[in-house]
Structures are given as structure tokens and as C-alpha cells.
Coordinates of C-alpha atoms in Angstrom, one line a residue:
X1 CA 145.3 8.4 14.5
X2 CA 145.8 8.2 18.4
X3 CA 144.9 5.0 20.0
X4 CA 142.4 6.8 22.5
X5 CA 140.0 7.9 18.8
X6 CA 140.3 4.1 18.1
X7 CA 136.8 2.7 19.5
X8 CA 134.9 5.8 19.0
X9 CA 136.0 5.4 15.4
X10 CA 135.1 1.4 15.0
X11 CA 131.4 2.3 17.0
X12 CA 130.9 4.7 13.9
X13 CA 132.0 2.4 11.6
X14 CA 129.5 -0.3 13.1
X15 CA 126.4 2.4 13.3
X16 CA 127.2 3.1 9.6
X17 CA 127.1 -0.5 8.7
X18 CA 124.0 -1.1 10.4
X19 CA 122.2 1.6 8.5
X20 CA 123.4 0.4 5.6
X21 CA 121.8 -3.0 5.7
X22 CA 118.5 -1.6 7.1
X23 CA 118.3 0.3 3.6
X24 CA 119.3 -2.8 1.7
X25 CA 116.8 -4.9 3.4
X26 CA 114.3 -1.8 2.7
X27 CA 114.6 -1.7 -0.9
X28 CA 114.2 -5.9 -1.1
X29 CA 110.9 -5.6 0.5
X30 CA 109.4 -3.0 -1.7
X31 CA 110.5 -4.9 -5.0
X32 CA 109.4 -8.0 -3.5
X33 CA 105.6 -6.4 -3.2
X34 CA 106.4 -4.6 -6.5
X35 CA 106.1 -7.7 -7.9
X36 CA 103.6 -9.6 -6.0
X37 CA 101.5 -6.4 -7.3
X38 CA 102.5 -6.8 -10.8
X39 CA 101.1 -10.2 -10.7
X40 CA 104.6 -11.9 -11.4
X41 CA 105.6 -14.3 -8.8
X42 CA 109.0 -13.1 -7.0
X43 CA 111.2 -15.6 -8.4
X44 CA 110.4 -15.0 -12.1
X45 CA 113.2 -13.3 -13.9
X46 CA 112.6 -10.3 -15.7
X47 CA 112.4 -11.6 -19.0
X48 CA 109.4 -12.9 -17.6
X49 CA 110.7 -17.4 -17.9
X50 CA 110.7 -18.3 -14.3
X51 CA 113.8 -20.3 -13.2
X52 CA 111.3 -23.2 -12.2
X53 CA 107.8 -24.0 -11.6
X54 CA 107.2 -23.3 -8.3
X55 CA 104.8 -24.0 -5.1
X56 CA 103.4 -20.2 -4.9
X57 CA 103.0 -20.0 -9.0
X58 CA 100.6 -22.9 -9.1
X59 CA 98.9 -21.6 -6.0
X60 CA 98.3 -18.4 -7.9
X61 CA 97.1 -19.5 -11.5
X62 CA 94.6 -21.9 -9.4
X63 CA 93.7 -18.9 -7.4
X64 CA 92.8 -16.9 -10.3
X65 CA 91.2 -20.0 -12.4
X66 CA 88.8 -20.3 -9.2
X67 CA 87.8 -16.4 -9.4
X68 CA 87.3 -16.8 -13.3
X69 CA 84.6 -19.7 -12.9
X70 CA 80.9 -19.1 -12.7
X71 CA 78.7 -21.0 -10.0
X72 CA 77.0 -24.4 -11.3
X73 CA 73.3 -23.7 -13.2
X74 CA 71.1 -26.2 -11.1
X75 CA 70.0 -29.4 -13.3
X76 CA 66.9 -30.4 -13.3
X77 CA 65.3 -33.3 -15.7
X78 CA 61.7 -35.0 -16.0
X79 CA 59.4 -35.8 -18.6
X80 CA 56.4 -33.5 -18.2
X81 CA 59.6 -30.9 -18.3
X82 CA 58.7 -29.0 -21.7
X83 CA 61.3 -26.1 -20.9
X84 CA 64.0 -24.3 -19.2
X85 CA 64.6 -20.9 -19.7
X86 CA 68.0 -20.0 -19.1
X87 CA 69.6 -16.0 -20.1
X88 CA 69.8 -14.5 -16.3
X89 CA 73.0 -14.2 -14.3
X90 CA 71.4 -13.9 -11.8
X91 CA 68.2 -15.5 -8.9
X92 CA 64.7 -15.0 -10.4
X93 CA 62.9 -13.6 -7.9
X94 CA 59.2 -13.0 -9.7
X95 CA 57.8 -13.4 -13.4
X96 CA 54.6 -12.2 -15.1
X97 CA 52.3 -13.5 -17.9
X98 CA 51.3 -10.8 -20.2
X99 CA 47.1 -10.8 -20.6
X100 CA 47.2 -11.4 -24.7
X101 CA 49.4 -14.5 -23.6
X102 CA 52.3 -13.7 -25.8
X103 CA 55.1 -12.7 -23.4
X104 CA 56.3 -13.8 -19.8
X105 CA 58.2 -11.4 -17.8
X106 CA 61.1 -12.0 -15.8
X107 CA 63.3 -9.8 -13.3
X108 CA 66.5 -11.2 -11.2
X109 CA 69.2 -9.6 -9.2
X110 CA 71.3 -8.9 -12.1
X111 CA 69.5 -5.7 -13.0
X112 CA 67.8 -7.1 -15.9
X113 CA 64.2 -7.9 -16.9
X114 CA 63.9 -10.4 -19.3
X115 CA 60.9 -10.2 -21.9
X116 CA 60.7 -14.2 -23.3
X117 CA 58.1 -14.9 -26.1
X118 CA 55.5 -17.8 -25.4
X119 CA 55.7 -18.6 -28.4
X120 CA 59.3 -20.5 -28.6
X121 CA 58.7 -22.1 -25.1
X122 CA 58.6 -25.4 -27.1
X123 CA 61.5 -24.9 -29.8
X124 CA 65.3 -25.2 -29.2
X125 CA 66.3 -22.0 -28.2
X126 CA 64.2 -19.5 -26.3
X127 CA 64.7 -16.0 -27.4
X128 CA 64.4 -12.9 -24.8
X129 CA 64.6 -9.1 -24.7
X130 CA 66.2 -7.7 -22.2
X131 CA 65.8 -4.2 -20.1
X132 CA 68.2 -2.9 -17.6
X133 CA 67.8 -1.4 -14.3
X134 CA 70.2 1.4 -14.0
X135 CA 72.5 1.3 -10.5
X136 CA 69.3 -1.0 -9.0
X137 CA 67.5 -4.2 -9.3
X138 CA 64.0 -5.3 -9.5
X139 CA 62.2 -7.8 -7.0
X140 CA 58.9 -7.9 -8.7
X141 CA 57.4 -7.1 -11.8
X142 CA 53.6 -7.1 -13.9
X143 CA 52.6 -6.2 -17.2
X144 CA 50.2 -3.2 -18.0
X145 CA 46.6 -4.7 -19.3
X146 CA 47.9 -3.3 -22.4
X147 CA 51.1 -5.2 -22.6
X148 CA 52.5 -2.2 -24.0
X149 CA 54.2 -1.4 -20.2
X150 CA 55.2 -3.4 -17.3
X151 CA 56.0 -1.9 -13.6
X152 CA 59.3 -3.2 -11.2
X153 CA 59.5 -2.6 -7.6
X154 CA 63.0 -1.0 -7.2
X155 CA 65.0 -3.1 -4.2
X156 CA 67.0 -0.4 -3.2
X157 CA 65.1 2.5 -4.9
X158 CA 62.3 1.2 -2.7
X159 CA 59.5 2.2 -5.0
X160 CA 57.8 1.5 -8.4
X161 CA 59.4 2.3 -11.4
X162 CA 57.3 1.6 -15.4
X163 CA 58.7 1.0 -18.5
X164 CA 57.2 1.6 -21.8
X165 CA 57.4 -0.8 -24.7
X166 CA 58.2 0.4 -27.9
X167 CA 58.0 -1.8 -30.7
X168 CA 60.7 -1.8 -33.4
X169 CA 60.8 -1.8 -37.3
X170 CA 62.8 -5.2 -36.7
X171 CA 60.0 -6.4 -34.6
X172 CA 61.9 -6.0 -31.2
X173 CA 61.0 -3.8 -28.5
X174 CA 62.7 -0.5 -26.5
X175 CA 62.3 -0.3 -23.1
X176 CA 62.1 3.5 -21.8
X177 CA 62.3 4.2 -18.1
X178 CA 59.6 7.0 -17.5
X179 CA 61.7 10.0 -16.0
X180 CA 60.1 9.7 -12.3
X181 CA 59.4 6.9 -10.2
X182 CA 56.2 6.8 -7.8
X183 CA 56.6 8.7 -4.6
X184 CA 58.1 6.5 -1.4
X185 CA 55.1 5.8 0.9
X186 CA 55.4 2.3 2.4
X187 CA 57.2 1.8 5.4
X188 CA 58.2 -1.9 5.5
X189 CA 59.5 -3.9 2.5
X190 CA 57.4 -4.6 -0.5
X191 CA 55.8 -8.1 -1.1
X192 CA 53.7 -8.0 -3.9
X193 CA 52.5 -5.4 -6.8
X194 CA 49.5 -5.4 -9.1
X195 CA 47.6 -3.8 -11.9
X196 CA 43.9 -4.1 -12.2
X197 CA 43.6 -5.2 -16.0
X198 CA 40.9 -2.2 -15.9
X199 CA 44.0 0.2 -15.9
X200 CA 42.5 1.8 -13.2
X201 CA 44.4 1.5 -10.4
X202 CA 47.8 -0.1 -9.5
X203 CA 48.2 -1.8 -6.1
X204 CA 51.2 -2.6 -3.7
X205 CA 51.2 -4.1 -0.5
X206 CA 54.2 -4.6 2.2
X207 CA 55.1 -6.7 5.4
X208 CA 53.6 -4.8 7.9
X209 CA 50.0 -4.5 7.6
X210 CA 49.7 -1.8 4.5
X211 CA 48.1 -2.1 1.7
X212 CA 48.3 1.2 -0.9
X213 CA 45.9 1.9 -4.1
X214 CA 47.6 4.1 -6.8
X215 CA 46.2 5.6 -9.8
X216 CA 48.0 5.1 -13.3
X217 CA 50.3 8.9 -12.5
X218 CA 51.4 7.7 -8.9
X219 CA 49.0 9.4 -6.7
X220 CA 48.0 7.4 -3.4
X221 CA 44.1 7.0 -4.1
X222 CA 43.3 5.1 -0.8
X223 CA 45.5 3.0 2.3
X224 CA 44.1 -0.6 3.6
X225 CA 45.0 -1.5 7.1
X226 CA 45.1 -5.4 6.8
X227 CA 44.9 -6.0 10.4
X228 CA 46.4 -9.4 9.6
X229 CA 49.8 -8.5 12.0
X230 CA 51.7 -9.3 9.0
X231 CA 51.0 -9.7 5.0
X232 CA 52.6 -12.2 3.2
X233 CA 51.1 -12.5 0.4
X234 CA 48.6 -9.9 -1.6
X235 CA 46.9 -9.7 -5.3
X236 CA 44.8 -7.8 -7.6
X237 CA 42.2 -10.5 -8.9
X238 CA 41.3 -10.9 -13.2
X239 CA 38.7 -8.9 -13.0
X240 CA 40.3 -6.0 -11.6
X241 CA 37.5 -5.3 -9.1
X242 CA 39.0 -6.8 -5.9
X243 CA 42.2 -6.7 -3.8
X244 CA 42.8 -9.6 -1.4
X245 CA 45.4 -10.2 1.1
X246 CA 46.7 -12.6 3.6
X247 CA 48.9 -12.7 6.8
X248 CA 49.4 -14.1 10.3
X249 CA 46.0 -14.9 10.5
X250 CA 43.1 -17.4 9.4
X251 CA 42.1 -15.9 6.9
X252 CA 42.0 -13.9 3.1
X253 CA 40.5 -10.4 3.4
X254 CA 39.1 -9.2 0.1
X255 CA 38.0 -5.6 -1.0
X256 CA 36.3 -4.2 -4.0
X257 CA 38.3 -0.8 -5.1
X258 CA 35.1 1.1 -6.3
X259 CA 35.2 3.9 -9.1
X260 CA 32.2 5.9 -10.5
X261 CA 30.5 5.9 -13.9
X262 CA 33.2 8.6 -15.2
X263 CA 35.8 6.3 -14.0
X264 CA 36.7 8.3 -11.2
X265 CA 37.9 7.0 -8.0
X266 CA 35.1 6.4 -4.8
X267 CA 36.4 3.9 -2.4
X268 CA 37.9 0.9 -0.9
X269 CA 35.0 -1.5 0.9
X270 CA 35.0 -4.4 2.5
X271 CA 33.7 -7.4 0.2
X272 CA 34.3 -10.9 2.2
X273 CA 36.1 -13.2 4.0
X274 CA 37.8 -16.6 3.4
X275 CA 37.1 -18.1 6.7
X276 CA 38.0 -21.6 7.7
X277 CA 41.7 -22.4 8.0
X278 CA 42.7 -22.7 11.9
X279 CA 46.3 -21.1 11.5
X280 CA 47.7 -18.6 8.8
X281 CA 46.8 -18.1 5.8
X282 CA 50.4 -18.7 3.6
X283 CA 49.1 -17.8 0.3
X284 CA 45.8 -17.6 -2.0
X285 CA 45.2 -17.1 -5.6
X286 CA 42.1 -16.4 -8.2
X287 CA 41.1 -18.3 -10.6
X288 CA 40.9 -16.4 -14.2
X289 CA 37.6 -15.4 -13.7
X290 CA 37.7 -14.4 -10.4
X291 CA 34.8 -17.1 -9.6
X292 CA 37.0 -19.2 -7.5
X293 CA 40.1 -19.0 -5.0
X294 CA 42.3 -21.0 -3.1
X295 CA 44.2 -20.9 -0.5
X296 CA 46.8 -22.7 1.5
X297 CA 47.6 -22.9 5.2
X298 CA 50.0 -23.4 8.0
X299 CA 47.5 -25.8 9.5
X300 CA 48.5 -28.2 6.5
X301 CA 45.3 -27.6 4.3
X302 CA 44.4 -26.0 1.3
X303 CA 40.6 -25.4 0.2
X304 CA 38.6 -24.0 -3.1
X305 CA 36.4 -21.4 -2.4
X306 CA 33.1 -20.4 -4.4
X307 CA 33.6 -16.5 -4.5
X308 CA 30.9 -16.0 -7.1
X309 CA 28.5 -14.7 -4.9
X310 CA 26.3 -11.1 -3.7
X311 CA 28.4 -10.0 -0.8
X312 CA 26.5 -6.9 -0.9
X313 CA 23.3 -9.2 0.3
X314 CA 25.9 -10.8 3.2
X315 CA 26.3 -13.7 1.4
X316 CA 29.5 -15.2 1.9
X317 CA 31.5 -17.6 -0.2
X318 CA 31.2 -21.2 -0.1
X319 CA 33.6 -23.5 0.6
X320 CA 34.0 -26.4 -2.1
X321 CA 37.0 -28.7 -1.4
X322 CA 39.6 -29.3 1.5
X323 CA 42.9 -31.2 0.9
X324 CA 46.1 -31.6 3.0
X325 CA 49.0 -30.3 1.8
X326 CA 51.5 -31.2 5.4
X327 CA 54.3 -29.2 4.3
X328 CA 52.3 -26.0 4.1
X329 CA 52.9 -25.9 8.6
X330 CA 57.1 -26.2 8.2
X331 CA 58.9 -23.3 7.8
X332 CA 60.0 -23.7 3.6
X333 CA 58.6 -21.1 1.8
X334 CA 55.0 -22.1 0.4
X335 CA 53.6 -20.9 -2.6
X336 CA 50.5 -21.6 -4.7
X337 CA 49.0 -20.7 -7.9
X338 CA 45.6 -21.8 -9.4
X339 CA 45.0 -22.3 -12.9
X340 CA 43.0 -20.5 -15.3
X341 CA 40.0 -22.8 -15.4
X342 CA 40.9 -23.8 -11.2
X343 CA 41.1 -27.0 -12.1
X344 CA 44.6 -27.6 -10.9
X345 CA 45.9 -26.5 -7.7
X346 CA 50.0 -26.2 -7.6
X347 CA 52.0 -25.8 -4.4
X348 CA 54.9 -25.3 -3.9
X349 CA 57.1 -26.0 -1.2
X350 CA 60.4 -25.3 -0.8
X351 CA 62.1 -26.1 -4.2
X352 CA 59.6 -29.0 -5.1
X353 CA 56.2 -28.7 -6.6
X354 CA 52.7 -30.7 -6.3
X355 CA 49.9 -30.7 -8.1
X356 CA 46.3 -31.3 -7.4
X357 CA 43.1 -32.3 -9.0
X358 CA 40.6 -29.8 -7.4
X359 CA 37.4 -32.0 -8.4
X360 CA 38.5 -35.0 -6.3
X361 CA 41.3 -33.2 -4.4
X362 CA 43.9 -35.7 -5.4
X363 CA 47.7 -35.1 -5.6
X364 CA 48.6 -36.2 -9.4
X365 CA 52.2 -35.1 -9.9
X366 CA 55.1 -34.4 -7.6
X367 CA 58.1 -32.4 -9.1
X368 CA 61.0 -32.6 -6.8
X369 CA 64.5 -30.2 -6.2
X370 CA 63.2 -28.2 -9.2
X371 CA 65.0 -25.6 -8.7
X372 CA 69.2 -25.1 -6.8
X373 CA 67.1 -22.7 -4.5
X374 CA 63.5 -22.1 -3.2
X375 CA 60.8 -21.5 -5.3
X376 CA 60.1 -17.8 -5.5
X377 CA 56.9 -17.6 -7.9
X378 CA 54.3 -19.9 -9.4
X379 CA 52.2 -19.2 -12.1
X380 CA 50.2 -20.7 -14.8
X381 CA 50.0 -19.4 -18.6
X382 CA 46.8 -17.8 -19.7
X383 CA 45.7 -20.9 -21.4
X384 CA 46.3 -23.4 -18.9
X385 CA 49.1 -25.4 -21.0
X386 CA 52.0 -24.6 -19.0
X387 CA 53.1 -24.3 -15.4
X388 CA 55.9 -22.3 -14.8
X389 CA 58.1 -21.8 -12.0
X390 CA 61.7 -19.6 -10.9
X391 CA 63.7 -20.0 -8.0
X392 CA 67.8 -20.0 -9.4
X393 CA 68.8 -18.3 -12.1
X394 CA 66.3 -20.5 -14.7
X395 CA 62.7 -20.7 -15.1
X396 CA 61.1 -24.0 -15.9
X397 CA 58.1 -25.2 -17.9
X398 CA 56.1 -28.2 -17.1
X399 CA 53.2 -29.4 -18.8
X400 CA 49.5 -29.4 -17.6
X401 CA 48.9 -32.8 -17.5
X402 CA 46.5 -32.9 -14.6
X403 CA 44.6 -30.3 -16.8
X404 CA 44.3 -32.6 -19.3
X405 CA 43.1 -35.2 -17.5
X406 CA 40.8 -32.7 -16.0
X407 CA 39.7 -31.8 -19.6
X408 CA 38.6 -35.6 -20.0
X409 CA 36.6 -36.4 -16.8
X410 CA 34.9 -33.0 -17.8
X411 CA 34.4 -34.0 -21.5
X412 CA 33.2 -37.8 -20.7
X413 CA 31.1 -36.5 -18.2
X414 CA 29.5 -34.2 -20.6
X415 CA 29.3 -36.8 -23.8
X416 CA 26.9 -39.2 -21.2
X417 CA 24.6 -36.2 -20.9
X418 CA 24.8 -35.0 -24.3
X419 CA 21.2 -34.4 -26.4
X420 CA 22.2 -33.9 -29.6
X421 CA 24.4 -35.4 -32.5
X422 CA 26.4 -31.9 -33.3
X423 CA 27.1 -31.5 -29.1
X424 CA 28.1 -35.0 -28.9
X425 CA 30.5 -34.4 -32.0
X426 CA 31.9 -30.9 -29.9
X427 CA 32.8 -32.7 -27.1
X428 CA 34.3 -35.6 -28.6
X429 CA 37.1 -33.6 -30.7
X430 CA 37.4 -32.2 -27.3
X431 CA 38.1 -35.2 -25.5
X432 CA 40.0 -36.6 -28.6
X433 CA 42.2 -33.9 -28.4
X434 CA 43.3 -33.7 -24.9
X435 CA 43.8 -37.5 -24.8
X436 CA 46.0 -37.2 -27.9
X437 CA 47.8 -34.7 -25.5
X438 CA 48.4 -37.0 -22.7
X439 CA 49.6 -39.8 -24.8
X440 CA 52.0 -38.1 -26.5
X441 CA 53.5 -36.7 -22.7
X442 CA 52.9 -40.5 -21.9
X443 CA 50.5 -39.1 -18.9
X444 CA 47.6 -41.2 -20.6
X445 CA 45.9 -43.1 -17.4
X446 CA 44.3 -46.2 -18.7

């Protein structure tokens, strides 16, 4: 080789080498993700015993330990607790009493509705059948007058779906999806749903200022323009005559949905006003004959209303108690539910819950941090035993006790006016009974 080939030779050799390293250096890098990939740290050896343990191996395993743990069930204790239901994976966001009082309803945001039995709310373990949502969840939930069917409101779907109940040879039930869901009418987001316990109608209400009436098959009988600017809150009352809702205003705007002799549909009309809050109107509810309602306030004040009366003639309903309830003006969430006989008022405020005496408007218990978030329904059982409440992933039971005690002003002050031997004798196993109650909840006030 001449000298003057000499550095072109030596510049190949050089390229050559370069190249060479590049592709080395190449191949290092995808085996390197290879294994990251294959979930075996780089230094392991292939027989799978790493040489040592290392830094980035004990990084990993906690890494994966981490994903593999489930978030903390809130924990709640106190005496008048009588329950905690516990089977969703997910938040609670509504629950539903069944009218023969044997089931509660319960739907959450992991596509399930839970169906518990009233039954074992005071044994060990509460049993519950459960129904899936297919490729959706539900935000609300109510059982047909029947109890043979219950409706959802779809979150995504953005309408309302009904599932029948069949009842098994082994004394379960099947939940069937009927093949098509209502129509999509509303416009704004869904708050509330209701069936009249007539069977007559099914109503929905959402945020802007719509209310919609439904017959049973999904047809849109009749619209409501609230006029409230917003509703928060809306319900079908017990007796399945009248639909009420509330909003940025203050008051509760009731209407009687009307149907002929036939049971044919006629029309929505105005029935009356609550009228005597001074800011919004957060929330209301009915009492179980629809004789009474409450309602609860921004301006830090709830009241019990007389609604028995003959709004045809313009009479309007009377109010019967105001009490202050200050944390109805923040901005938690506020909720209320009335119970059956409307002798306790419950509100709820944020995760914690109070409870009033509606005769003397007197604040008896306080339940605080019930739940890990806020409370999202409130509702009492049919008979008045339980108040229950959902806000995480459980729902919890308290007991009545201000009902009880309710029970025993009512039966004392009945005993003193009392005319005969076999009333006096009714009323004292009454009385007897409920202050055997309290004593054994050690709510007994002496």
C-alpha cells in the first residue's frame, strides 16, 4: 500500500468504528426497555435471581403495592349507630325505601344498584342483591309503588332507564333492563326522579327550570316551567297527587298533576305556595301523608308547614314552626328529610347530621363527620325507626330516638286526657313501649 492511500485508509477505518459502536449502543438500549417492559429490573439475570437488592427494585414492588391498595372506608362510630351498610365500591349517590318497607335501594358510581333487605339492618351481616348498569352508571334511583320495578337516571345515558324484578325459586330476585330507555328531553342535568305511588305518572326535574311528567311507557304527558332560575331540589309527595319543587328563590311551588275518572291524563295546575323564607329555598320534604312539609333555607331557617288545606278555595297553608338551622346559608351541601309521622326534622349539612323535635323545635341529636364525604341523600324508613344516610361508599343507620321521645310527650299527653279504662290501657303499652326503646339505646331523658 502507497503511503499517499495511508490516511484515507485510517479515516475509513475510524468511520467504520464509529458505526460500529452506534449499533452496539443501539441494541443496549432496546434490551434495556425490553426489560423495564417485562417488568424485570435491568440488573436481574436471566435466571430471574438478581445479583443484589437494589434501589430501583424496591422502588418498583412499592410502586406496584401502592396501585394494588384500595382507598380507606371512612369510620364512623356512635351509639344511636344501629348500622352500616357496606357492599359498594364505589360513592352512593341516592337510595330509596320501597313502599311495603321491605327493601332499600341503593345506586353508586360503580355501576351497580344495590337491593338491601330491611329486614337484617339489625343482624351481623346485611345481605344485598345486586344489578348492574351496563357501560353506565346511575345517579338516582325509586322503587315502582309496586316494588316489583325501580327506575335509574342513566349519568351518561342521560335518561331513565326501569328494571323489572323478578322473583326467584331461591327467593332472590332478577333484574331485567327493559329493551328501551325513555326518550332524551331535558336539557340540563338531572336532579331528582319520582313515581307517584298511584302509578300514574313518573316525574323528573333538572337544573335549569324544567320540570317533565311522564306516563308509565315514556311519553311526555306535560312540561312545568319552575320559574325558580334554578331547581335544586324536586319530589313527587305520598300521595301521588302533587309535584313540588324548589330553587333560587323563597319559596316551594307545588302542583296537583290531575287525571280523569278513566285515569286518563288532564293537567298540571297550580296548587300553592310555601311562602315565608327570605332567601332560597335549599330543600323541602312531605311528611307520609302529605299533610305536612318542611323546608330549609339559605337564610338559616327551616319551618313546618300545614299543607292540609282547600287550595281550590285560596286557602293557603299555614305555617306551624320556625327553627334556625345557621349552616343552611354556607355553601355545604344541605339536605333534609322529614319523617313519616313529621315529628322529626333531619338536616343535613355537609357530612354531619341534626335532628329536631318539630313540636318544640329543639335540636336533640347532632351526628358529626358521618360520612368521608358529603351527604348525598337523607331519608327515613317507612316506619319511622331508622334514619338513614349515604355519602362514601356506605350507608348508615341511626336510630329514631327523637321519635321516640316524640312518641312519649304524645302518649303522656294523651293518658292526662284519657276517658276510659281500655284508652288509658292503649296508650300506656304505647308509652311503655317506646320508653323500653329509649332505655335500651340509653336515650331515656329522666
Amino acid at each position: 500500500m502507497e503511503l499517499s492511500q495511508m490516511p484515507e485508509f485510517m479515516g475509513l477505518s475510524v468511520l467504520l468504528g464509529l458505526l460500529a459502536l452506534m449499533a452496539t449502543a443501539a441494541v443496549a438500549r432496546g434490551w434495556l426497555r425490553a426489560e423495564e417492559r417485562s417488568g424485570r429490573p435491568a440488573c436481574q439475570k436471566a435466571n430471574g435471581f438478581p445479583p443484589d437488592k437494589s434501589s430501583g427494585s424496591k422502588k418498583q414492588k412499592q410502586y406496584q403495592r401502592i396501585r394494588k391498595e384500595k382507598p380507606q372506608q371512612h369510620n364512623f362510630t356512635h351509639r344511636l349507630l344501629a348500622a352500616a351498610l357496606k357492599s359498594h365500591s364505589g360513592n352512593i349517590s341516592c337510595m330509596d325505601f320501597s313502599s311495603n318497607g321491605k327493601y332499600l335501594a341503593t345506586c353508586a358510581d360503580d355501576r351497580t344498584i344495590r337491593i338491601w333487605s330491611t329486614k337484617d339492618f339489625l343482624q351481623r351481616e346485611h345481605r344485598s342483591m345486586r344489578a348492574n348498569v351496563e357501560l353506565d352508571h346511575a345517579t338516582l334511583v325509586r322503587f315502582s309503588p309496586d316494588c316489583r320495578a325501580f327506575i335509574v337516571w342513566l349519568a351518561n345515558g342521560d335518561t331513565l332507564r326501569v328494571f323489572k324484578m323478578t322473583k326467584r325459586e331461591d327467593g332472590g330476585y332478577t333484574f331485567t333492563a327493559t329493551p328501551e330507555d325513555f326518550p332524551k328531553k331535558h336539557k340540563a342535568p338531572v336532579i331528582d326522579v319520582g313515581i307517584a305511588n298511584t302509578g300514574k305518572f313518573i316525574m323528573t326535574a333538572s337544573s335549569d327550570t324544567t320540570v317533565l311528567i311522564w306516563s308509565l311507557k315514556g311519553q311526555v304527558l306535560s312540561t312545568i316551567n319552575t320559574n325558580q332560575m334554578n331547581n335544586t331540589h324536586a319530589a313527587v309527595s305520598p300521595c301521588g297527587r302533587f309535584v313540588a319543587s324548589c330553587g333560587f328563590t323563597p319559596d316551594v311551588k307545588v302542583w296537583e298533576v290531575c287525571f280523569g275518572k278513566k285515569g286518563e291524563f288532564q293537567e298540571v295546575v297550580r296548587a300553592f305556595e310555601l311562602k315565608g323564607h327570605s332567601a332560597a329555598v335549599r330543600s323541602f320534604a312531605f311528611s307520609n301523608d302529605s299533610r305536612r312539609m318542611a323546608s330549609v333555607s339559605k337564610d338559616g331557617t327551616w319551618k313546618l308547614w300545614d299543607t292540609d288545606v282547600e287550595y281550590k278555595k285560596q286557602q293557603d297553608p299555614y305555617l306551624l314552626r320556625t327553627g334556625r338551622f345557621e349552616e343552611a346559608a354556607g355553601a355545604a351541601p344541605c339536605r333534609l328529610a322529614l319523617s313519616p309521622d313529621a315529628q322529626v326534622l333531619a338536616l343535613a349539612s355537609g357530612s354531619s347530621i341534626h335532628l329536631y323535635n318539630t313540636r318544640r323545635g329543639e335540636k336533640e341529636e347532632c351526628f358529626e363527620r358521618v360520612h368521608g364525604e358529603c351527604i348525598t341523600d337523607l331519608s327515613f324508613d317507612i316506619t319511622g325507626r331508622f334514619l338513614a344516610s349515604c355519602g362514601d361508599r356506605a350507608v348508615r343507620l341511626f336510630h329514631n330516638t327523637p321519635g321516640h321521645r316524640a312518641i312519649v310527650e304524645e302518649m303522656q299527653g294523651h293518658l292526662k286526657r284519657a276517658s276510659t279504662d281500655s284508652t288509658r290501657q292503649r296508650l300506656q303499652q304505647k308509652l311503655t313501649q317506646a320508653q323500653e326503646t329509649l332505655k335500651s339505646l340509653g336515650a331515656l331523658k329522666k
